[in-house]
Tab-separated table of C-alpha atoms and ligand atoms in Angstrom:
chain	number	residue	atom	x	y	z
A	16	UNK	CA	-8.269	-22.566	-15.743
A	17	UNK	CA	-5.493	-25.097	-15.305
A	18	UNK	CA	-3.636	-24.214	-12.022
A	19	UNK	CA	-1.076	-26.014	-9.775
A	20	UNK	CA	-0.614	-25.484	-5.946
A	21	UNK	CA	2.873	-24.593	-6.220
A	22	UNK	CA	1.819	-21.474	-8.690
A	23	UNK	CA	0.939	-19.612	-5.364
A	24	UNK	CA	3.174	-16.892	-3.923
A	25	UNK	CA	3.121	-13.490	-2.275
A	26	UNK	CA	4.423	-10.089	-3.840
A	27	UNK	CA	4.759	-7.222	-1.513
A	28	UNK	CA	5.235	-3.349	-2.940
A	29	UNK	CA	5.735	-0.965	-0.272
A	30	UNK	CA	7.428	2.411	-0.033
A	31	UNK	CA	6.026	5.685	1.487
A	32	UNK	CA	2.947	7.953	-0.008
A	33	UNK	CA	3.285	8.744	-3.812
A	34	UNK	CA	6.031	6.108	-4.724
A	35	UNK	CA	3.673	4.410	-7.052
A	36	UNK	CA	2.449	1.374	-5.025
A	37	UNK	CA	-1.160	1.687	-6.082
A	38	UNK	CA	0.178	2.127	-9.645
A	39	UNK	CA	2.138	-0.860	-9.645
A	40	UNK	CA	-0.900	-2.884	-8.212
A	41	UNK	CA	-3.161	-1.777	-10.601
A	42	UNK	CA	-0.351	-2.690	-13.414
A	43	UNK	CA	0.106	-6.112	-11.992
A	44	UNK	CA	-3.383	-7.228	-11.490
A	45	UNK	CA	-4.382	-5.646	-15.042
A	46	UNK	CA	-2.198	-7.749	-17.291
A	47	UNK	CA	-3.403	-10.648	-15.675
A	48	UNK	CA	-6.973	-9.494	-16.200
A	49	UNK	CA	-6.182	-8.952	-19.874
A	50	UNK	CA	-4.989	-12.082	-20.390
A	51	UNK	CA	-8.043	-13.531	-18.742
A	52	UNK	CA	-6.761	-14.881	-15.723
A	53	UNK	CA	-9.369	-14.545	-12.894
A	54	UNK	CA	-8.282	-11.741	-10.773
A	55	UNK	CA	-9.910	-9.773	-7.566
A	56	UNK	CA	-8.923	-6.762	-6.137
A	57	UNK	CA	-9.595	-5.727	-2.567
A	58	UNK	CA	-9.052	-2.607	-0.330
A	59	UNK	CA	-9.796	-2.021	3.416
A	60	UNK	CA	-13.320	-0.445	3.806
A	61	UNK	CA	-12.006	2.669	5.545
A	62	UNK	CA	-9.739	4.026	2.517
A	63	UNK	CA	-12.550	5.934	0.805
A	64	UNK	CA	-10.426	8.834	-0.544
A	65	UNK	CA	-11.098	8.611	-3.912
A	66	UNK	CA	-13.701	6.178	-4.664
A	67	UNK	CA	-15.430	3.164	-2.601
A	68	UNK	CA	-15.161	0.422	-5.054
A	69	UNK	CA	-11.934	1.280	-7.057
A	70	UNK	CA	-8.537	1.466	-6.222
A	71	UNK	CA	-7.221	4.886	-8.008
A	72	UNK	CA	-3.506	6.148	-7.996
A	73	UNK	CA	-2.612	9.650	-7.649
A	74	UNK	CA	-1.984	9.536	-11.145
A	75	UNK	CA	-5.648	8.609	-11.848
A	76	UNK	CA	-4.942	4.937	-12.927
A	77	UNK	CA	-7.679	2.786	-11.281
A	78	UNK	CA	-9.055	-0.797	-11.469
A	79	UNK	CA	-12.291	-2.026	-9.628
A	80	UNK	CA	-11.919	-3.117	-6.031
A	81	UNK	CA	-13.968	-4.330	-3.557
A	82	UNK	CA	-13.938	-2.856	-0.212
A	83	UNK	CA	-13.454	-5.360	2.823
A	84	UNK	CA	-13.690	-4.654	6.413
A	85	UNK	CA	-11.006	-6.810	7.811
A	86	UNK	CA	-8.745	-9.833	6.780
A	87	UNK	CA	-11.310	-12.335	7.496
A	88	UNK	CA	-13.919	-10.847	5.402
A	89	UNK	CA	-11.308	-10.793	2.630
A	90	UNK	CA	-10.461	-14.466	2.954
A	91	UNK	CA	-14.153	-15.073	2.722
A	92	UNK	CA	-14.627	-13.032	-0.669
A	93	UNK	CA	-12.085	-14.638	-2.533
A	94	UNK	CA	-13.639	-16.880	-4.914
A	95	UNK	CA	-12.536	-20.407	-5.413
A	96	UNK	CA	-11.563	-19.812	-9.341
A	97	UNK	CA	-9.526	-16.605	-8.590
A	98	UNK	CA	-5.794	-16.846	-9.377
A	99	UNK	CA	-4.809	-13.393	-8.764
A	100	UNK	CA	-5.407	-11.282	-5.268
A	101	UNK	CA	-4.662	-7.714	-5.161
A	102	UNK	CA	-4.629	-5.881	-2.112
A	103	UNK	CA	-4.108	-2.044	-1.528
A	104	UNK	CA	-3.224	-0.315	1.571
A	105	UNK	CA	-2.346	-3.377	2.986
A	106	UNK	CA	-1.109	-1.650	6.377
A	107	UNK	CA	-4.806	-0.595	7.049
A	108	UNK	CA	-5.549	-4.170	7.672
A	109	UNK	CA	-5.286	-6.127	10.836
A	110	UNK	CA	-2.509	-8.672	11.698
A	111	UNK	CA	-4.626	-11.525	10.374
A	112	UNK	CA	-4.025	-10.316	6.771
A	113	UNK	CA	-0.203	-12.126	7.348
A	114	UNK	CA	-2.178	-15.598	7.791
A	115	UNK	CA	-4.811	-14.954	5.035
A	116	UNK	CA	-2.059	-14.401	2.401
A	117	UNK	CA	0.017	-17.232	3.614
A	118	UNK	CA	-2.859	-19.634	2.956
A	119	UNK	CA	-4.351	-17.738	-0.071
A	120	UNK	CA	-0.549	-18.540	-1.450
A	121	UNK	CA	-0.355	-22.130	-0.338
A	122	UNK	CA	-3.852	-22.490	-2.121
A	123	UNK	CA	-2.263	-21.671	-5.476
A	124	UNK	CA	-3.197	-18.008	-5.696
A	125	UNK	CA	-0.641	-15.205	-6.631
A	126	UNK	CA	-1.205	-12.449	-3.668
A	127	UNK	CA	0.164	-9.129	-4.603
A	128	UNK	CA	-0.169	-6.372	-1.547
A	129	UNK	CA	0.841	-2.518	-1.679
A	130	UNK	CA	1.195	-0.778	1.308
A	131	UNK	CA	3.201	1.502	3.476
A	132	UNK	CA	6.183	-0.112	4.864
A	133	UNK	CA	6.546	2.735	7.885
A	134	UNK	CA	4.111	5.204	9.156
A	135	UNK	CA	4.345	8.775	9.582
A	136	UNK	CA	6.770	8.511	12.626
A	137	UNK	CA	8.764	5.974	10.509
A	138	UNK	CA	8.128	3.137	12.878
A	139	UNK	CA	7.467	-0.109	11.058
A	140	UNK	CA	3.766	-0.325	9.876
A	141	UNK	CA	2.365	-3.780	10.358
A	142	UNK	CA	1.040	-6.136	8.842
A	143	UNK	CA	3.298	-4.914	5.817
A	144	UNK	CA	6.873	-5.688	7.404
A	145	UNK	CA	5.652	-8.887	8.598
A	146	UNK	CA	4.304	-9.920	5.099
A	147	UNK	CA	7.663	-8.849	3.495
A	148	UNK	CA	9.242	-11.580	5.625
A	149	UNK	CA	6.748	-14.058	4.108
A	150	UNK	CA	6.853	-12.969	0.502
A	151	UNK	CA	8.556	-14.474	-2.501
A	152	UNK	CA	8.939	-11.055	-4.159
A	153	UNK	CA	9.466	-7.670	-2.472
A	154	UNK	CA	9.459	-4.360	-4.199
A	155	UNK	CA	10.430	-1.050	-2.466
A	156	UNK	CA	9.369	1.851	-4.261
A	157	UNK	CA	10.601	5.408	-3.713
A	158	UNK	CA	8.986	8.613	-4.461
A	159	UNK	CA	10.479	12.328	-5.273
A	160	UNK	CA	11.266	14.090	-2.234
A	161	UNK	CA	8.615	17.053	-2.207
A	162	UNK	CA	11.390	19.155	-0.581
A	163	UNK	CA	14.595	18.663	-2.406
A	164	UNK	CA	14.165	15.936	-5.553
A	165	UNK	CA	15.882	13.319	-3.571
A	166	UNK	CA	14.853	9.814	-2.878
A	167	UNK	CA	11.711	9.966	-1.357
A	168	UNK	CA	11.894	7.237	1.313
A	169	UNK	CA	9.346	8.327	4.131
A	170	UNK	CA	6.011	9.705	4.184
A	171	UNK	CA	6.015	13.345	6.191
A	172	UNK	CA	2.632	14.350	7.737
A	173	UNK	CA	2.383	17.857	7.195
A	174	UNK	CA	-0.711	18.581	9.038
A	175	UNK	CA	-0.869	18.621	13.408
A	176	UNK	CA	-1.989	15.284	14.487
A	177	UNK	CA	-0.884	12.354	16.689
A	178	UNK	CA	-3.396	9.726	15.392
A	179	UNK	CA	-1.853	6.851	13.720
A	180	UNK	CA	-4.353	6.859	10.466
A	181	UNK	CA	-5.189	10.354	9.380
A	182	UNK	CA	-6.464	9.858	5.879
A	183	UNK	CA	-5.164	12.254	3.189
A	184	UNK	CA	-3.229	13.126	0.228
A	185	UNK	CA	-1.011	15.789	-0.847
A	186	UNK	CA	-2.230	18.526	1.565
A	187	UNK	CA	-1.886	15.997	4.368
A	188	UNK	CA	1.562	14.150	3.461
A	189	UNK	CA	4.839	14.833	1.424
A	190	UNK	CA	7.299	12.257	0.633
A	191	UNK	CA	10.687	13.032	2.129
A	192	UNK	CA	14.486	11.668	1.583
A	193	UNK	CA	15.921	11.045	4.722
A	194	UNK	CA	17.639	14.370	5.227
A	195	UNK	CA	14.453	16.170	4.663
A	196	UNK	CA	12.101	13.953	6.685
A	197	UNK	CA	11.432	14.914	10.351
A	198	UNK	CA	9.023	12.760	11.983
A	199	UNK	CA	8.677	15.036	14.797
A	200	UNK	CA	7.664	18.286	13.081
A	201	UNK	CA	4.967	19.007	10.396
A	202	UNK	CA	5.605	21.358	7.646
A	203	UNK	CA	4.294	24.320	9.311
A	204	UNK	CA	6.663	24.014	12.324
A	205	UNK	CA	9.921	23.059	10.178
A	206	UNK	CA	9.064	26.098	8.068
A	207	UNK	CA	8.623	28.521	11.533
A	208	UNK	CA	12.089	27.033	12.693
A	209	UNK	CA	13.733	27.911	9.400
A	210	UNK	CA	12.247	31.562	9.237
A	211	UNK	CA	13.130	32.240	13.171
B	314	LIG	P1	1.113	5.246	-3.784
B	314	LIG	O1	0.096	4.211	-4.150
B	314	LIG	O2	2.225	4.973	-3.354
B	314	LIG	O3	0.626	6.741	-2.737
B	314	LIG	P2	0.152	6.253	-6.202
B	314	LIG	O4	0.775	4.908	-7.542
B	314	LIG	O5	-1.006	6.435	-5.765
B	314	LIG	O6	1.084	6.137	-5.200
B	314	LIG	O7	0.710	7.414	-7.148
B	314	LIG	C1	2.026	7.640	-7.986
B	314	LIG	C2	1.837	8.889	-8.611
B	314	LIG	O8	1.911	10.088	-7.767
B	314	LIG	C3	3.249	8.997	-9.379
B	314	LIG	O9	2.984	8.196	-10.684
B	314	LIG	C4	2.960	10.586	-10.074
B	314	LIG	O10	1.983	10.789	-10.710
B	314	LIG	C5	2.280	11.052	-8.688
B	314	LIG	N1	3.165	11.658	-7.544
B	314	LIG	C6	2.882	12.951	-6.825
B	314	LIG	N2	3.809	13.410	-6.239
B	314	LIG	C7	4.926	12.544	-6.157
B	314	LIG	C8	6.225	12.449	-5.734
B	314	LIG	N3	6.418	13.353	-5.005
B	314	LIG	N4	7.167	11.440	-6.144
B	314	LIG	C9	6.489	10.699	-7.080
B	314	LIG	N5	5.198	10.609	-7.891
B	314	LIG	C10	4.518	11.602	-7.259
B	315	LIG	MG1	-1.853	4.060	-2.832
B	316	LIG	ZN1	15.031	15.591	0.330
């Protein structure tokens, strides 16, 4: 495959849970794959929610993905001939992902990273914000606010936990607009306040 070094770049797809980040990653990687451009997709080994060796969206789209422990193992697993490198759940990687994505792009690869830009408290969720600064292309996706149907910008945790990482789907998290989002409260507490 003909490839020039200046064809490498970084794309970031960010937003809250349910905003279609994985769907978009799958779409972007699949169109290259269908055109026989060599692709590889990775995910952090800790994300075992739906499948171990696939990226699966909430709408059940999927693509094969290799689970990797950290950014260093990701870099080692990228093959010389690979042109498109997809990475899902980028927020679960170490900060080394920034240098890894940069060197892959410098080597002429198209790096597409999907991930949460903010955590459940609305704080920057690195390495995604740092990757956004290094990226040629940034797409911010919005979900539909689970409470009011407005622009879902944040991820509201609806179970009680102070852990940064709590794996889960629709029973653990909701997408919320800026008005309905309250990082300090779980769904249950919000409901209790309103009905008091
Ligand atoms: P992400 O990777 O950003 O969490 P996915 O790509 O896995 O999102 O899933 C996106 C899909 O989730 C949508 O196409 C839709 O079918 C479904 N979905 C469920 N709840 C919502 C919501 N509140 N807003 C938008 N999409 C939702
Ligand atoms: Mg996803
Ligand atoms: Zn709302």
